[in-house]
XYZ file of C-alpha atoms in Angstrom:
331
model
C -36.782 -61.758 5.490
C -33.208 -63.387 5.419
C -30.337 -61.060 7.605
C -28.840 -59.771 3.743
C -32.185 -58.214 2.910
C -32.475 -56.519 6.487
C -29.126 -55.504 6.095
C -29.437 -54.022 2.441
C -32.913 -52.400 3.323
C -31.926 -50.710 6.528
C -28.042 -50.220 6.269
C -26.833 -50.707 2.615
C -29.682 -48.385 1.260
C -28.121 -45.521 3.648
C -25.200 -45.338 1.989
C -24.174 -44.279 -1.897
C -24.452 -47.207 -4.181
C -20.917 -47.171 -5.436
C -19.318 -47.011 -1.914
C -21.451 -50.248 -1.172
C -20.283 -51.802 -4.291
C -16.705 -50.963 -3.443
C -17.178 -52.243 0.185
C -18.381 -55.478 -1.469
C -15.835 -56.282 -3.876
C -12.952 -55.665 -1.328
C -14.713 -57.930 1.256
C -15.232 -60.626 -1.167
C -11.601 -60.741 -2.357
C -10.507 -60.368 1.556
C -12.993 -63.475 2.265
C -12.084 -65.420 -0.447
C -9.520 -68.293 1.555
C -12.409 -68.683 3.939
C -14.962 -69.386 1.657
C -13.490 -72.905 0.491
C -13.853 -75.063 -2.369
C -17.415 -76.422 -1.852
C -18.656 -78.001 -4.892
C -21.283 -75.899 -6.986
C -24.721 -76.953 -7.447
C -26.309 -77.291 -11.084
C -25.377 -79.392 -13.710
C -22.511 -78.701 -16.499
C -23.452 -77.007 -19.387
C -20.922 -77.288 -22.326
C -21.043 -74.532 -24.857
C -18.073 -72.658 -27.294
C -15.761 -75.737 -26.523
C -15.817 -74.673 -22.792
C -17.040 -76.521 -19.981
C -19.249 -74.438 -17.422
C -19.832 -75.857 -13.725
C -23.635 -74.491 -14.200
C -25.312 -72.094 -16.421
C -25.276 -68.964 -14.024
C -22.365 -66.319 -14.525
C -21.741 -63.096 -13.102
C -22.589 -60.328 -15.807
C -19.825 -57.758 -16.694
C -19.997 -54.655 -14.516
C -19.561 -56.401 -11.259
C -15.901 -57.235 -11.250
C -14.615 -54.570 -13.543
C -10.753 -55.329 -12.758
C -10.415 -58.696 -12.265
C -10.305 -58.435 -8.287
C -12.739 -60.913 -7.355
C -12.920 -63.856 -9.674
C -11.809 -66.655 -7.325
C -14.182 -65.116 -4.661
C -17.552 -65.103 -7.174
C -16.426 -68.475 -8.027
C -16.464 -69.733 -4.995
C -19.919 -68.278 -3.913
C -21.199 -70.521 -6.720
C -20.880 -68.662 -10.301
C -20.213 -71.082 -12.795
C -18.458 -67.981 -15.122
C -17.264 -64.599 -14.298
C -17.319 -62.133 -17.010
C -14.729 -59.359 -16.141
C -15.097 -55.914 -17.293
C -15.731 -53.864 -19.026
C -12.219 -53.290 -19.598
C -10.580 -50.476 -21.918
C -7.341 -50.291 -23.688
C -6.029 -47.672 -21.473
C -6.998 -46.685 -17.776
C -10.011 -44.118 -17.570
C -11.782 -42.815 -14.448
C -15.052 -43.071 -15.991
C -18.213 -40.324 -15.324
C -18.358 -38.080 -12.688
C -19.755 -39.280 -9.338
C -22.627 -39.880 -8.064
C -22.988 -42.337 -11.366
C -24.882 -45.552 -9.493
C -28.238 -45.421 -8.122
C -30.618 -48.048 -6.501
C -34.291 -48.078 -7.303
C -35.468 -50.425 -4.658
C -39.358 -50.295 -5.570
C -38.176 -52.207 -9.086
C -35.561 -54.071 -7.799
C -33.472 -52.148 -10.717
C -30.074 -49.838 -10.690
C -29.136 -47.016 -12.822
C -25.749 -46.595 -14.036
C -23.595 -43.863 -15.956
C -20.328 -45.268 -14.724
C -18.653 -44.600 -18.459
C -16.430 -47.609 -18.160
C -14.291 -46.935 -15.028
C -11.476 -49.430 -15.365
C -7.720 -50.264 -14.714
C -7.017 -50.644 -18.717
C -5.927 -53.578 -20.302
C -2.608 -53.788 -18.898
C -3.141 -54.303 -15.200
C -6.417 -56.309 -15.702
C -4.114 -58.758 -17.844
C -1.502 -59.012 -15.342
C -4.266 -59.602 -12.572
C -5.722 -62.429 -14.798
C -2.548 -63.833 -15.235
C -2.346 -64.240 -11.630
C -5.854 -65.538 -10.860
C -5.432 -68.248 -13.973
C -2.026 -69.098 -12.438
C -3.803 -70.169 -8.753
C -6.686 -71.510 -10.412
C -10.003 -69.344 -11.244
C -12.554 -71.926 -10.525
C -14.783 -70.436 -12.713
C -14.712 -69.975 -16.870
C -13.125 -66.447 -17.371
C -14.526 -63.943 -19.825
C -13.155 -60.344 -20.450
C -15.636 -57.559 -21.570
C -14.065 -54.979 -23.704
C -15.205 -51.571 -24.727
C -14.087 -48.673 -26.297
C -11.965 -46.003 -24.635
C -14.004 -42.384 -24.222
C -11.218 -40.696 -25.601
C -10.299 -43.090 -28.273
C -10.453 -41.837 -32.076
C -9.969 -45.036 -33.848
C -12.546 -47.573 -32.339
C -11.076 -50.516 -34.267
C -7.492 -50.125 -33.035
C -8.640 -49.502 -29.438
C -10.645 -52.519 -29.432
C -7.688 -54.320 -31.234
C -5.311 -53.238 -28.188
C -7.633 -54.734 -25.579
C -8.042 -57.850 -27.724
C -4.019 -58.640 -27.814
C -3.744 -57.705 -24.158
C -6.575 -59.585 -22.788
C -7.192 -62.245 -25.344
C -4.395 -64.805 -23.795
C -5.898 -64.624 -20.121
C -9.863 -64.872 -21.165
C -11.858 -68.171 -21.865
C -14.057 -65.676 -23.991
C -14.027 -62.340 -24.958
C -17.041 -60.220 -25.407
C -17.247 -57.261 -27.719
C -19.267 -54.635 -26.003
C -21.015 -51.868 -28.158
C -24.093 -51.310 -26.167
C -23.342 -49.371 -23.134
C -25.200 -46.047 -22.907
C -22.745 -44.559 -21.275
C -19.793 -43.900 -23.887
C -20.944 -41.146 -26.324
C -21.292 -42.989 -29.834
C -20.527 -46.506 -28.486
C -23.915 -47.590 -29.572
C -23.420 -46.421 -32.826
C -21.048 -49.349 -33.326
C -24.040 -51.966 -33.315
C -24.526 -50.985 -36.955
C -23.370 -53.807 -39.186
C -21.387 -51.053 -41.300
C -19.360 -50.052 -38.122
C -19.553 -53.303 -36.321
C -18.454 -55.711 -38.849
C -14.458 -54.370 -39.427
C -14.559 -54.325 -35.670
C -15.534 -57.827 -34.688
C -12.981 -58.532 -37.868
C -10.545 -56.949 -35.818
C -11.006 -58.673 -32.647
C -11.143 -61.789 -34.404
C -7.833 -61.760 -35.791
C -6.539 -60.552 -32.286
C -8.227 -63.280 -30.089
C -7.579 -66.136 -32.700
C -9.212 -69.422 -31.651
C -10.850 -67.824 -28.314
C -14.476 -67.617 -28.739
C -15.659 -64.364 -29.359
C -19.075 -62.935 -28.529
C -20.914 -59.324 -29.163
C -22.945 -57.972 -26.363
C -26.111 -56.173 -27.761
C -28.478 -53.596 -26.036
C -32.086 -54.527 -25.542
C -32.894 -51.189 -27.114
C -32.441 -52.412 -30.592
C -35.609 -53.115 -32.757
C -36.228 -56.095 -34.338
C -34.044 -55.190 -37.769
C -31.244 -54.108 -35.452
C -31.243 -57.449 -33.608
C -31.894 -59.432 -36.983
C -28.788 -57.528 -38.790
C -26.511 -58.366 -35.558
C -27.526 -62.162 -35.606
C -26.724 -62.423 -39.150
C -23.523 -60.795 -38.981
C -22.567 -62.813 -35.867
C -23.415 -65.812 -37.836
C -21.749 -64.848 -41.091
C -18.297 -63.872 -39.349
C -18.457 -67.312 -37.172
C -18.648 -65.376 -33.820
C -19.139 -67.980 -31.130
C -22.535 -66.106 -29.501
C -24.325 -63.004 -28.576
C -24.967 -61.619 -25.014
C -28.419 -60.051 -24.905
C -29.018 -57.769 -23.464
C -27.043 -54.936 -21.776
C -29.028 -52.005 -19.872
C -31.598 -50.042 -21.170
C -32.414 -45.844 -21.295
C -36.129 -46.709 -21.247
C -38.041 -45.466 -17.863
C -41.597 -46.693 -18.781
C -43.465 -48.443 -16.527
C -41.338 -48.043 -13.075
C -43.013 -48.492 -9.631
C -40.398 -46.290 -8.384
C -41.865 -42.610 -7.754
C -41.107 -40.090 -10.823
C -39.012 -37.685 -8.495
C -36.761 -40.754 -7.529
C -36.478 -42.204 -11.230
C -35.610 -38.282 -12.114
C -33.153 -37.769 -9.308
C -31.112 -41.117 -10.684
C -31.013 -39.323 -13.866
C -29.634 -40.735 -17.202
C -27.866 -43.595 -17.888
C -28.362 -47.632 -18.042
C -31.449 -49.450 -16.300
C -30.803 -52.767 -15.195
C -32.842 -55.291 -12.880
C -36.134 -56.665 -12.818
C -37.674 -54.079 -15.662
C -35.776 -55.614 -17.861
C -37.130 -58.763 -17.941
C -39.436 -58.822 -20.690
C -37.143 -56.707 -23.276
C -34.941 -59.307 -22.475
C -36.890 -62.187 -22.959
C -38.208 -60.885 -26.318
C -34.480 -60.165 -27.530
C -33.736 -63.505 -26.780
C -36.748 -65.083 -28.509
C -35.846 -63.054 -31.550
C -32.216 -63.988 -31.643
C -32.949 -67.739 -31.367
C -35.494 -67.720 -33.810
C -32.900 -66.209 -36.072
C -30.070 -68.119 -35.305
C -31.270 -71.409 -34.259
C -28.541 -73.740 -32.748
C -25.712 -71.910 -34.538
C -24.857 -69.450 -32.084
C -24.387 -69.855 -28.121
C -27.005 -67.282 -26.549
C -26.106 -65.885 -23.109
C -29.103 -63.950 -21.525
C -28.936 -61.601 -19.020
C -31.295 -58.820 -17.580
C -33.763 -59.271 -15.129
C -32.589 -62.668 -13.673
C -33.206 -62.649 -9.806
C -34.652 -66.239 -9.610
C -33.988 -69.931 -10.378
C -37.582 -69.657 -12.049
C -36.444 -66.523 -14.283
C -33.211 -68.345 -15.077
C -35.041 -71.695 -16.176
C -37.675 -69.416 -18.085
C -34.717 -68.083 -20.173
C -32.706 -71.391 -20.669
C -36.447 -73.104 -21.900
C -36.593 -70.147 -24.215
C -33.418 -71.051 -25.825
C -30.501 -69.208 -23.612
C -27.753 -71.851 -23.686
C -26.412 -69.437 -20.570
C -27.596 -66.718 -18.146
C -26.231 -63.888 -16.106
C -26.636 -61.669 -13.446
C -25.373 -58.550 -11.889
C -28.550 -56.632 -10.434
C -30.081 -59.644 -8.904
C -27.179 -60.647 -7.198
C -26.794 -56.885 -5.801
C -30.015 -57.460 -4.153
C -29.740 -60.692 -3.121
C -26.436 -60.937 -1.583
C -23.867 -63.298 -1.281
C -25.951 -66.383 -0.785
C -28.051 -65.484 -4.046
C -26.220 -67.815 -6.614
C -26.439 -70.911 -4.814
C -30.030 -69.839 -3.716
C -30.694 -69.753 -7.710
C -28.969 -72.711 -8.789
C -30.644 -74.899 -6.024
C -34.115 -73.395 -7.265
C -32.713 -74.111 -10.691
C -32.051 -77.417 -10.363
């Protein structure tokens, strides 16, 4: 067992999960100058007109407010997806709202898009890019909880953040904002994507979907993405399902509602990826996320048709050395 595993098991698990995360992001930001500019393992990937140093990225949710982009790049990630960012600042849902299920190497979150808002994040990204981000930077945008006009809300975020992003992801798949998943329906999604595209112009545009869509829903989103000329699909977000967990029922019940991430998503995420690749062929970039915790799993997704992969929970459980370890295994 490596030192991080010991620290995680005997110290971190005794501290509330959100506090541990906050400490981790703060420490990463402070340590960035000490990490150096060491080269990253892994082969470069060209996708969406961008060059990624390697196919491994940080999924949205880890660096919500663009505080740790340069540090994450120096840990080895080829891309950092910031967010989810909303048009206006919002505190998110009441705490506690982030829980560990160690027996499943999983997390349950009902964060509710807590973030500093588009204007603040845009200013931070401008500063990051002026110094050199060190990685491809994506921005994941979502609907403000209080927004009455979803299209206008996304449009504002796209307008403010688009100029500072290498790519933009429209998040319509978090289970923690009431009504958000309804936007995955084609009738609602079509005008939303068209509005965002009008704001971001030629910047690559993707949509992020949930593992909980049925096959018809996946097909419908895939067809719409192709028809609207999107650049890709990120699959998948967290799931509200709780079947087959190793954690005791009382532990799962105590975590409560919210999105489940980590190892339990492996099979659902693989299934959605396979469905998407069959549907769209090579017309879209597919970014696979959900349960990736090793180089072997990353390789399985790439072999199954993903162009890029992302991780969040695997990184939380694996620690700061995890990205390079995964990339070395992948190579």
